Tab-separated table of C-alpha atoms in Angstrom:
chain	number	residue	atom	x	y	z
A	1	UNK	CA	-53.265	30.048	-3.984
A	2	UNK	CA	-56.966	29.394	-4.563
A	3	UNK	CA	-59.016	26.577	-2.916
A	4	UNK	CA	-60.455	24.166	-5.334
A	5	UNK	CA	-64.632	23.497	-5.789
A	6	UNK	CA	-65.583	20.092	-5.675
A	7	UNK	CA	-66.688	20.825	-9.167
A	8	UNK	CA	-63.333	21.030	-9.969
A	9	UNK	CA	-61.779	17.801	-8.463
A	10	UNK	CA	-62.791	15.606	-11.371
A	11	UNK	CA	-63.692	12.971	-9.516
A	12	UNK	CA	-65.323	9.985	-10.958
A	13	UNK	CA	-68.894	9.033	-10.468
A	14	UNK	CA	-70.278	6.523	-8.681
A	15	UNK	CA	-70.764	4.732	-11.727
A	16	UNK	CA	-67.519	5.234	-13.024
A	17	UNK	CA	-66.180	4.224	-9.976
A	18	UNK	CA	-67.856	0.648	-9.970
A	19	UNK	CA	-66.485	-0.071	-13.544
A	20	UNK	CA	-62.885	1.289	-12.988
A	21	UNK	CA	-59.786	-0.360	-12.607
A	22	UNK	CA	-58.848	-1.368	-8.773
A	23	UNK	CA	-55.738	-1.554	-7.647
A	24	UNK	CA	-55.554	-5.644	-6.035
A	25	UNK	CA	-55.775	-4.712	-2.481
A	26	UNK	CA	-57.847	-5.937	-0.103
A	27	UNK	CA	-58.701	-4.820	3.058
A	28	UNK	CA	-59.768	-6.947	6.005
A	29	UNK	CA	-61.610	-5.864	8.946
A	30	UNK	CA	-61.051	-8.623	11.929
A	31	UNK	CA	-64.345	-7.893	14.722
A	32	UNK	CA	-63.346	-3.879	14.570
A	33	UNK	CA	-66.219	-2.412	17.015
A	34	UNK	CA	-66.285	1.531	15.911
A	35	UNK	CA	-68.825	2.165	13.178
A	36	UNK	CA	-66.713	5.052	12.332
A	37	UNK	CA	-63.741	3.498	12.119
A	38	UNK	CA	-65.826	0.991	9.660
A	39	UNK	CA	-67.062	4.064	7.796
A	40	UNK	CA	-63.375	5.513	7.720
A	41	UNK	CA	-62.139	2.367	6.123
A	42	UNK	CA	-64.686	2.716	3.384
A	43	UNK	CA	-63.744	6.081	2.421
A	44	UNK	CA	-60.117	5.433	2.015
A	45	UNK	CA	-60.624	2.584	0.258
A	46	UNK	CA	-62.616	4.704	-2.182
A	47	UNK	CA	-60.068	7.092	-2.159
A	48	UNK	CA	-57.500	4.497	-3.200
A	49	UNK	CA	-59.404	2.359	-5.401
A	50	UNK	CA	-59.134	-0.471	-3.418
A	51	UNK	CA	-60.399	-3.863	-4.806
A	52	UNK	CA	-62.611	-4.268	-1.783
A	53	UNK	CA	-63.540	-4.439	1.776
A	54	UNK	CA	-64.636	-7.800	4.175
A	55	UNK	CA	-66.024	-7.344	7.035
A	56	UNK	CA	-65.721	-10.247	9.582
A	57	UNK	CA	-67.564	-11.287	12.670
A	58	UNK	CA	-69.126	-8.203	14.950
A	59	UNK	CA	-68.282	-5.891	12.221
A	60	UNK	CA	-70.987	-3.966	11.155
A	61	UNK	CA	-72.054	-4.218	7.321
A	62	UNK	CA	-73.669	-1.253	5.736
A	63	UNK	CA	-76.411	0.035	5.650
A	64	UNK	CA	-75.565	1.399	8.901
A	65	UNK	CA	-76.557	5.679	9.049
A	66	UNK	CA	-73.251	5.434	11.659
A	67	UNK	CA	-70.768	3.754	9.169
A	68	UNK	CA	-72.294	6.452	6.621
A	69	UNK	CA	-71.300	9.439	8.371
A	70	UNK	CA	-67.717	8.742	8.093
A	71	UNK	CA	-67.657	6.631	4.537
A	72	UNK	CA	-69.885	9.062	2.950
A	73	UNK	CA	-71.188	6.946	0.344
A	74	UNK	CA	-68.499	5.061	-0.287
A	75	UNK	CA	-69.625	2.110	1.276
A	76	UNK	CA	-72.280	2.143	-1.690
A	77	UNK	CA	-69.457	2.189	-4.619
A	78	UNK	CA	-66.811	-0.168	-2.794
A	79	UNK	CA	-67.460	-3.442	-3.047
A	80	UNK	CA	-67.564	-5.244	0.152
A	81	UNK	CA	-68.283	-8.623	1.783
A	82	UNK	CA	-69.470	-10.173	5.346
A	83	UNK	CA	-67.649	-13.317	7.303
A	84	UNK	CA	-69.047	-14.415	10.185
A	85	UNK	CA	-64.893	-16.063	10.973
A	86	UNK	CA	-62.283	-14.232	9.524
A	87	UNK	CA	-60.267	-17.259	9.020
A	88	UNK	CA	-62.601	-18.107	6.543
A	89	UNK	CA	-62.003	-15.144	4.913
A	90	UNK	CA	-58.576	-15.573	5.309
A	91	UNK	CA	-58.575	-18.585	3.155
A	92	UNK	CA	-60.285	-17.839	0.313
A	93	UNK	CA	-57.979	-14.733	-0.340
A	94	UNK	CA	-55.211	-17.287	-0.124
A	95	UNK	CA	-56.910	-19.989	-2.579
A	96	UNK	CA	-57.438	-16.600	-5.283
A	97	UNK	CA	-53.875	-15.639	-5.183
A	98	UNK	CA	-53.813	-13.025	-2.218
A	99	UNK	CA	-50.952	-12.643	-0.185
A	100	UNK	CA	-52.292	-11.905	3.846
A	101	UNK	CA	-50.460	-9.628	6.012
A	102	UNK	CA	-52.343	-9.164	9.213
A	103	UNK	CA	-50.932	-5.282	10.562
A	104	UNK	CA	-50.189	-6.416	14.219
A	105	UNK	CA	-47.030	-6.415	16.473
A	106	UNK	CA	-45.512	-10.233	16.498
A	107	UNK	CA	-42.411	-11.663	17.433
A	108	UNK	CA	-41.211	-11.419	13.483
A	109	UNK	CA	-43.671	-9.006	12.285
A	110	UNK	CA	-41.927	-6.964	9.276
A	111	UNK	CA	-41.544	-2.888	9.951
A	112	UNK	CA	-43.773	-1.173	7.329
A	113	UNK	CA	-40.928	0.464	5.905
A	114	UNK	CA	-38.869	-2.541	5.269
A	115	UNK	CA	-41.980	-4.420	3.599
A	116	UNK	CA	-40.547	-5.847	-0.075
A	117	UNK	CA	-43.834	-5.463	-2.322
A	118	UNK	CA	-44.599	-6.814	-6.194
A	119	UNK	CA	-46.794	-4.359	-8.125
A	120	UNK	CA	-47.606	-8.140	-9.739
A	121	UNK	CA	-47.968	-9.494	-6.342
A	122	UNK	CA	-52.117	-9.149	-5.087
A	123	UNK	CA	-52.630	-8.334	-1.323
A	124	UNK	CA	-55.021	-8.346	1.855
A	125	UNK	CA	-54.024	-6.544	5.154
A	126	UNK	CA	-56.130	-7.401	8.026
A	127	UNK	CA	-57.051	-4.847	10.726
A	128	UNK	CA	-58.022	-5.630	14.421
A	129	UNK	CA	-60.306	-4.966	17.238
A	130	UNK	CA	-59.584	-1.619	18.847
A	131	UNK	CA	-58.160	-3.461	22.154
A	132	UNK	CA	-57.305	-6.911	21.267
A	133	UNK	CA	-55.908	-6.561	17.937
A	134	UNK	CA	-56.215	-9.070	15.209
A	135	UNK	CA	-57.127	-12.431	16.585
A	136	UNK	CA	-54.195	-15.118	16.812
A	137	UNK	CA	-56.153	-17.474	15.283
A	138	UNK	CA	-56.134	-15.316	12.102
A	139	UNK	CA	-52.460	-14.240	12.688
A	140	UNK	CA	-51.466	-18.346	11.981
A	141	UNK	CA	-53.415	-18.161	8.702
A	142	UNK	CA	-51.160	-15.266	7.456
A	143	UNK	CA	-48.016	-14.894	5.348
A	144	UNK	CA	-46.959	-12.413	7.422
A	145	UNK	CA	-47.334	-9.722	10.022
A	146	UNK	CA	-46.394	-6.026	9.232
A	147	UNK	CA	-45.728	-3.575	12.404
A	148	UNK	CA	-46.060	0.073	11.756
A	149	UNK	CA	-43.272	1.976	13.395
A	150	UNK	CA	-43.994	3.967	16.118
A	151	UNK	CA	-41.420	6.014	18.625
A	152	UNK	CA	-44.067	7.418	21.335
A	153	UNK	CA	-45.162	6.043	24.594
A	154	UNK	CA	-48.589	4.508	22.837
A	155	UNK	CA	-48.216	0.896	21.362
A	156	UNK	CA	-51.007	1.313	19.018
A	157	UNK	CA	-52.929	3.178	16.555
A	158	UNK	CA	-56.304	4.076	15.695
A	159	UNK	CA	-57.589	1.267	13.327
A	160	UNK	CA	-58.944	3.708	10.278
A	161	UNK	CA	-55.087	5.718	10.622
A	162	UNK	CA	-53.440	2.636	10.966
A	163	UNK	CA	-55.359	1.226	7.682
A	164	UNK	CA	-54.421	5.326	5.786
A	165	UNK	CA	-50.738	4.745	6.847
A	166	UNK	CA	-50.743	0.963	5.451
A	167	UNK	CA	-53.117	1.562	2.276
A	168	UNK	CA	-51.241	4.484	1.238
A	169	UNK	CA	-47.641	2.317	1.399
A	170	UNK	CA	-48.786	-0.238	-0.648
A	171	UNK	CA	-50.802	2.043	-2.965
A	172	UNK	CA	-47.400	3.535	-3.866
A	173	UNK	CA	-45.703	0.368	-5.374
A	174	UNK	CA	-49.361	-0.948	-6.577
A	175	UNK	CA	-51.094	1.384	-8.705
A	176	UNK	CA	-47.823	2.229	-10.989
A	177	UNK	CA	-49.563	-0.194	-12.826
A	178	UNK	CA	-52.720	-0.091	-12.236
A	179	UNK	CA	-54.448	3.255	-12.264
């Protein structure tokens, strides 16, 4: 078995990228701290196609040389936007059609696996600070909450693997369609 060159990926330019079809997921980054986990975020949302990114309250926005490192580049072909309140944002994904789930642990938060999805049905998942989580506040304004299964001693996740796990369930049932 032979590694493949980059040169032999086929992956699409930046250009191509921008003018491609997205899949309609959003994702929603609720006053995450890391830079890198920012960065991450960015790159799997370029991996996925991902209709976008927003970035709310102390998230950083790019430029930023430390969201670079991990996003490498992709923060340049994904579109993105900035909310100073992520209930805000929160509401005008609602008012264009976007079903919210914030990823948190709630009294009837949904186990990932368990999640019914529509590849008609448009989507935002919102992601929280490393420590707090996703602000309650923002939790009231969703349709939903969606807990990721876990069956260690550790009650959370890192927020860029907990947005690969999530991104990658709903990329399964959304981009039959779509890409």
């Amino acid at each position: 078995m032979r590694k493949l060159k980059v040169t032999e990926l086929n992956r699409l330019t930046a250009e191509e990228y921008k003018t491609s079809e997205k899949i309609p997921l959003v994702v929603v980054l609720d006053q995450v701290r890391s830079l890198n986990n920012v960065g991450s975020v960015f790159r799997t949302a370029d991996a996925f196609r991902l209709e976008s990114v927003c970035l709310c309250g102390i998230t950083a926005t790019p430029p930023n040389a430390e969201i670079h490192k991990t996003a490498l580049g992709a923060e340049e072909t994904v579109e993105w936007r900035y909310y100073k309140n992520t209930p805000d944002c929160v509401k005008e994904l609602k008012k264009n059609g976007f079903y919210v789930c914030a990823i948190e642990q709630t009294e009837n938060s949904i186990p990932l696996e368990t999640m019914e999805l529509s590849p008609d049905q448009k989507y935002a998942i919102i992601l929280g600070h490393e420590v707090k989580g996703v602000q309650q506040e923002v939790i009231n304004e969703c349709h939903c909450c969606i807990e990721i299964p876990q069956f260690g001693t550790k009650h959370s996740l890192n927020v860029s693997v907990a947005a690969g796990i999530v991104i990658w369930e709903f990329f399964k049932v959304l981009q039959i369609k779509r890409i």
